[in-house]
Amino acid sequence: MSEIKIQDFLETDIKSAVKIEEMCFSKPWSENSFKSALENQYSKFFVAKKSDVLVGFSGMYTAAKSEGYIYNIAVNPIFRKQGIGTALTLKLLEHSKKNHLEFLSLEVRESNNSAISIYEKCGFQKIGIRKNFYDCPTENAFIMTCYFK
């Protein structure tokens, strides 16, 4: 098998990313949602490719010039447990540090133990809970943040 390559997300990656969104989330982003986010100068997205096939992606945005917030990280279920989610998370952290952000934050379902494990391994800490943040099904979210300063 070929190695995973992490690279910038291009507009040509949108259709593949939408398919992964549909596999991973109960309320997936549409093509228009991706296009809009990509046009935002404060957004940054990366893709993970294996043999030129998009197998995962991550995205974030910057607010107030020093705060980073993750939109989403998704990996095709067929390619999970290969370090792709970790690699995508680390790439967002690298981008955040390079741009002198104070922190990078996200929400994650309380039941998503595999994602929580990745985030903790990458330096994120649980700092709060958002009650009933998710629906389909309704569930609380942990707020997890990685501080750089």
Coordinates of N, CA, C and O in Angstrom, one line a residue, residues 17-119:
A17 N -14.9 14.7 -0.7 CA -15.1 15.1 0.7 C -16.5 15.0 1.1 O -16.8 14.5 2.2
V18 N -17.5 15.4 0.2 CA -18.9 15.3 0.5 C -19.3 13.8 0.7 O -20.0 13.4 1.7
K19 N -18.7 12.9 -0.1 CA -19.0 11.5 0.1 C -18.5 11.0 1.5 O -19.2 10.2 2.1
I20 N -17.4 11.4 1.9 CA -16.9 11.0 3.2 C -17.7 11.6 4.3 O -18.1 11.0 5.3
E21 N -18.1 12.9 4.2 CA -19.0 13.5 5.1 C -20.3 12.7 5.3 O -20.8 12.5 6.4
E22 N -20.9 12.2 4.2 CA -22.1 11.4 4.2 C -21.9 10.1 4.9 O -22.8 9.6 5.6
M23 N -20.7 9.6 4.9 CA -20.4 8.3 5.6 C -20.2 8.5 7.1 O -20.4 7.6 7.8
C24 N -19.8 9.7 7.4 CA -19.3 9.9 8.8 C -20.2 10.7 9.7 O -20.2 10.6 10.9
F25 N -21.1 11.6 9.1 CA -21.9 12.5 10.0 C -23.4 12.4 9.7 O -23.8 12.2 8.5
S26 N -24.2 12.6 10.7 CA -25.6 12.5 10.5 C -26.1 13.8 9.8 O -27.2 13.7 9.2
K27 N -25.4 14.9 9.9 CA -25.8 16.1 9.2 C -24.6 16.6 8.4 O -23.9 17.5 8.8
P28 N -24.3 15.9 7.2 CA -23.1 16.2 6.4 C -23.2 17.6 5.8 O -24.2 18.1 5.4
W29 N -22.0 18.1 5.5 CA -21.9 19.4 4.8 C -22.2 19.1 3.3 O -22.0 18.0 2.8
S30 N -22.8 20.1 2.6 CA -23.0 20.0 1.2 C -21.8 20.5 0.4 O -20.9 21.1 1.0
E31 N -21.9 20.3 -0.9 CA -20.9 20.9 -1.8 C -20.8 22.4 -1.6 O -19.7 23.0 -1.5
N32 N -22.0 23.0 -1.5 CA -22.0 24.5 -1.3 C -21.3 24.9 0.0 O -20.7 26.0 0.1
S33 N -21.5 24.1 1.1 CA -20.9 24.4 2.4 C -19.4 24.4 2.3 O -18.7 25.3 2.8
F34 N -18.9 23.4 1.6 CA -17.4 23.3 1.4 C -16.9 24.5 0.5 O -15.9 25.1 0.9
K35 N -17.6 24.8 -0.6 CA -17.2 25.9 -1.4 C -17.2 27.2 -0.6 O -16.2 28.0 -0.7
S36 N -18.2 27.4 0.2 CA -18.3 28.7 1.0 C -17.1 28.7 1.9 O -16.5 29.8 2.1
A37 N -16.9 27.6 2.6 CA -15.8 27.6 3.6 C -14.4 27.8 2.9 O -13.5 28.5 3.4
L38 N -14.2 27.2 1.8 CA -12.9 27.3 1.0 C -12.7 28.7 0.6 O -11.6 29.2 0.5
E39 N -13.8 29.5 0.3 CA -13.7 30.8 -0.2 C -13.4 31.8 1.0 O -12.9 32.9 0.8
N40 N -13.6 31.3 2.2 CA -13.3 32.2 3.4 C -11.8 32.3 3.6 O -11.2 31.2 3.9
Q41 N -11.3 33.4 3.6 CA -9.8 33.6 3.8 C -9.3 33.1 5.2 O -8.1 32.9 5.3
Y42 N -10.2 33.0 6.1 CA -9.8 32.5 7.5 C -9.9 31.0 7.6 O -9.6 30.5 8.7
S43 N -10.3 30.3 6.6 CA -10.4 28.9 6.7 C -9.2 28.2 6.1 O -8.6 28.7 5.2
K44 N -8.9 27.0 6.6 CA -7.8 26.2 6.0 C -8.3 24.7 6.1 O -8.7 24.2 7.1
F45 N -8.1 24.0 5.0 CA -8.5 22.6 4.9 C -7.3 21.8 4.3 O -6.5 22.3 3.5
F46 N -7.2 20.6 4.8 CA -6.2 19.6 4.3 C -7.0 18.3 3.9 O -8.0 18.0 4.4
V47 N -6.3 17.6 3.0 CA -6.8 16.3 2.6 C -5.8 15.2 2.9 O -4.6 15.5 2.9
A48 N -6.2 14.0 3.1 CA -5.3 12.9 3.2 C -5.6 12.0 2.0 O -6.8 11.7 1.7
K49 N -4.5 11.7 1.2 CA -4.7 10.9 0.0 C -3.8 9.7 0.1 O -2.7 9.7 0.6
K50 N -4.4 8.6 -0.4 CA -3.6 7.3 -0.5 C -3.8 6.9 -1.9 O -4.9 6.7 -2.4
S51 N -2.7 6.7 -2.6 CA -2.7 6.4 -4.1 C -3.6 7.4 -4.8 O -4.4 7.0 -5.6
D52 N -3.5 8.7 -4.5 CA -4.3 9.7 -5.1 C -5.8 9.6 -4.9 O -6.6 10.3 -5.5
V53 N -6.2 8.8 -3.9 CA -7.6 8.7 -3.5 C -7.8 9.4 -2.2 O -7.1 9.2 -1.3
L54 N -8.8 10.4 -2.2 CA -9.0 11.1 -1.0 C -9.6 10.1 0.1 O -10.7 9.5 -0.2
V55 N -9.0 10.0 1.2 CA -9.4 9.1 2.2 C -9.8 9.8 3.5 O -10.4 9.2 4.4
G56 N -9.5 11.1 3.6 CA -9.9 11.9 4.8 C -9.6 13.4 4.5 O -9.0 13.7 3.6
F57 N -10.1 14.2 5.4 CA -9.9 15.6 5.3 C -10.1 16.3 6.7 O -10.7 15.7 7.6
S58 N -9.6 17.5 6.8 CA -9.8 18.3 8.0 C -9.9 19.7 7.6 O -9.4 20.1 6.6
G59 N -10.6 20.5 8.5 CA -10.7 21.9 8.2 C -10.9 22.7 9.5 O -11.4 22.2 10.5
M60 N -10.4 23.9 9.4 CA -10.5 24.8 10.6 C -10.7 26.2 10.1 O -10.5 26.5 8.9
Y61 N -11.0 27.1 11.0 CA -11.0 28.5 10.7 C -10.4 29.3 11.9 O -10.3 28.8 13.0
T62 N -9.9 30.5 11.6 CA -9.3 31.4 12.5 C -10.3 32.5 12.8 O -10.9 33.1 11.9
A63 N -10.4 32.8 14.1 CA -11.3 34.0 14.6 C -10.4 34.9 15.4 O -9.5 34.4 16.1
A64 N -10.7 36.1 15.4 CA -10.1 37.2 16.3 C -8.6 37.1 16.1 O -7.8 37.4 17.1
K65 N -8.1 36.7 15.0 CA -6.6 36.6 14.6 C -5.8 35.7 15.5 O -4.6 35.4 15.1
S66 N -6.3 35.1 16.6 CA -5.5 34.3 17.4 C -6.2 33.0 17.9 O -5.6 32.2 18.6
E67 N -7.4 32.8 17.5 CA -8.2 31.6 17.9 C -8.5 30.7 16.8 O -8.9 31.1 15.7
G68 N -8.2 29.4 17.0 CA -8.5 28.4 15.9 C -9.6 27.5 16.4 O -9.7 27.0 17.5
Y69 N -10.5 27.2 15.4 CA -11.7 26.3 15.7 C -11.8 25.3 14.5 O -11.8 25.7 13.4
I70 N -11.8 24.0 14.9 CA -11.9 23.0 13.9 C -13.4 22.8 13.4 O -14.3 22.7 14.2
Y71 N -13.6 22.9 12.1 CA -14.9 22.6 11.5 C -15.2 21.1 11.7 O -16.2 20.7 12.2
N72 N -14.3 20.3 11.1 CA -14.5 18.8 11.1 C -13.2 18.1 10.7 O -12.4 18.7 10.0
I73 N -13.1 16.9 11.1 CA -12.1 15.9 10.7 C -12.8 14.7 10.4 O -13.6 14.2 11.2
A74 N -12.6 14.1 9.2 CA -13.3 12.9 8.8 C -12.4 12.0 8.0 O -11.6 12.4 7.2
V75 N -12.5 10.7 8.3 CA -11.8 9.7 7.6 C -12.8 8.6 7.1 O -13.6 8.1 7.9
N76 N -12.6 8.2 5.8 CA -13.5 7.2 5.3 C -13.3 6.0 6.2 O -12.2 5.5 6.6
P77 N -14.5 5.4 6.7 CA -14.4 4.3 7.6 C -13.5 3.1 7.2 O -12.9 2.4 8.0
I78 N -13.4 2.9 5.9 CA -12.6 1.8 5.4 C -11.1 2.0 5.7 O -10.3 1.1 5.9
F79 N -10.7 3.3 5.9 CA -9.3 3.6 6.1 C -9.0 4.0 7.5 O -7.9 4.6 7.8
R80 N -9.9 3.8 8.4 CA -9.6 4.2 9.8 C -8.6 3.2 10.5 O -8.3 2.2 10.0
K81 N -8.1 3.7 11.6 CA -7.1 2.9 12.4 C -5.8 2.8 11.7 O -5.1 1.8 11.8
Q82 N -5.5 3.7 10.8 CA -4.2 3.8 10.1 C -3.4 5.0 10.4 O -2.4 5.3 9.7
G83 N -3.8 5.8 11.4 CA -3.1 7.0 11.7 C -3.5 8.3 10.9 O -2.9 9.3 11.1
I84 N -4.5 8.1 10.1 CA -4.9 9.2 9.2 C -5.6 10.4 10.0 O -5.2 11.5 9.8
G85 N -6.5 10.0 10.9 CA -7.1 11.1 11.7 C -6.0 11.8 12.6 O -6.1 13.1 12.7
T86 N -5.1 11.1 13.1 CA -4.0 11.7 13.8 C -3.2 12.6 13.0 O -2.9 13.8 13.3
A87 N -2.8 12.2 11.8 CA -2.0 13.0 10.8 C -2.8 14.3 10.4 O -2.2 15.3 10.4
L88 N -4.1 14.2 10.2 CA -4.9 15.4 9.8 C -4.9 16.3 11.0 O -4.9 17.6 10.8
T89 N -5.1 15.8 12.2 CA -5.1 16.6 13.4 C -3.8 17.4 13.6 O -3.8 18.6 13.9
L90 N -2.7 16.6 13.5 CA -1.4 17.2 13.7 C -1.1 18.3 12.6 O -0.5 19.3 12.9
K91 N -1.6 18.1 11.4 CA -1.5 19.1 10.4 C -2.2 20.4 10.7 O -1.7 21.5 10.5
L92 N -3.4 20.3 11.3 CA -4.1 21.5 11.8 C -3.4 22.2 12.9 O -3.3 23.4 13.0
L93 N -2.8 21.4 13.8 CA -2.0 21.9 14.9 C -0.8 22.7 14.4 O -0.4 23.8 14.8
E94 N -0.1 22.1 13.4 CA 1.1 22.7 12.8 C 0.7 24.0 12.1 O 1.4 25.0 12.3
H95 N -0.4 24.0 11.4 CA -0.9 25.2 10.8 C -1.2 26.3 11.8 O -0.8 27.5 11.6
S96 N -1.8 25.9 12.9 CA -2.2 26.8 14.0 C -0.9 27.5 14.6 O -0.9 28.7 14.8
K97 N 0.1 26.6 14.9 CA 1.3 27.1 15.5 C 2.0 28.1 14.6 O 2.5 29.1 15.0
K98 N 2.1 27.7 13.3 CA 2.8 28.5 12.3 C 2.1 29.9 12.2 O 2.8 30.8 11.9
N99 N 0.8 29.9 12.4 CA 0.1 31.2 12.3 C -0.1 31.9 13.6 O -0.9 32.8 13.8
H100 N 0.7 31.4 14.6 CA 0.8 32.1 15.9 C -0.6 32.1 16.7 O -0.9 33.1 17.3
L101 N -1.4 31.1 16.5 CA -2.7 31.1 17.2 C -2.4 30.7 18.7 O -1.4 30.1 19.0
E102 N -3.3 31.2 19.6 CA -3.1 30.9 21.0 C -3.7 29.5 21.3 O -3.2 28.9 22.3
F103 N -4.7 29.1 20.6 CA -5.2 27.7 20.9 C -6.0 27.2 19.6 O -6.3 28.0 18.7
L104 N -6.3 25.9 19.6 CA -7.1 25.3 18.6 C -8.2 24.5 19.4 O -7.9 23.8 20.3
S105 N -9.5 24.7 19.1 CA -10.5 24.1 19.8 C -11.5 23.4 18.9 O -11.6 23.6 17.7
L106 N -12.3 22.4 19.5 CA -13.3 21.7 18.7 C -14.3 21.1 19.7 O -14.2 21.2 20.9
E107 N -15.4 20.6 19.1 CA -16.4 19.9 19.8 C -16.4 18.5 19.3 O -16.2 18.2 18.1
V108 N -16.7 17.5 20.2 CA -16.7 16.1 19.8 C -17.8 15.4 20.6 O -18.0 15.7 21.8
R109 N -18.5 14.5 19.9 CA -19.5 13.7 20.7 C -18.9 13.0 21.9 O -17.8 12.5 21.8
E110 N -19.6 13.1 23.0 CA -19.2 12.4 24.2 C -18.9 10.9 24.0 O -18.0 10.3 24.6
S111 N -19.6 10.3 23.1 CA -19.5 8.8 22.8 C -18.4 8.5 21.8 O -18.1 7.3 21.6
N112 N -17.8 9.5 21.2 CA -16.8 9.2 20.1 C -15.4 9.0 20.7 O -14.5 9.8 20.6
N113 N -15.3 7.9 21.4 CA -14.0 7.6 22.1 C -12.8 7.5 21.3 O -11.7 7.9 21.7
S114 N -12.9 7.0 20.0 CA -11.7 6.9 19.2 C -11.2 8.3 18.8 O -10.0 8.6 18.8
A115 N -12.1 9.3 18.5 CA -11.7 10.6 18.2 C -11.2 11.3 19.4 O -10.1 12.0 19.4
I116 N -11.8 11.1 20.6 CA -11.3 11.7 21.8 C -9.9 11.2 22.1 O -9.0 12.0 22.5
S117 N -9.7 10.0 21.9 CA -8.3 9.4 22.1 C -7.3 10.1 21.2 O -6.2 10.4 21.7
I118 N -7.6 10.3 20.0 CA -6.7 11.0 19.0 C -6.4 12.4 19.5 O -5.3 12.8 19.6
Y119 N -7.5 13.1 19.9 CA -7.3 14.5 20.3 C -6.5 14.6 21.6 O -5.6 15.4 21.7

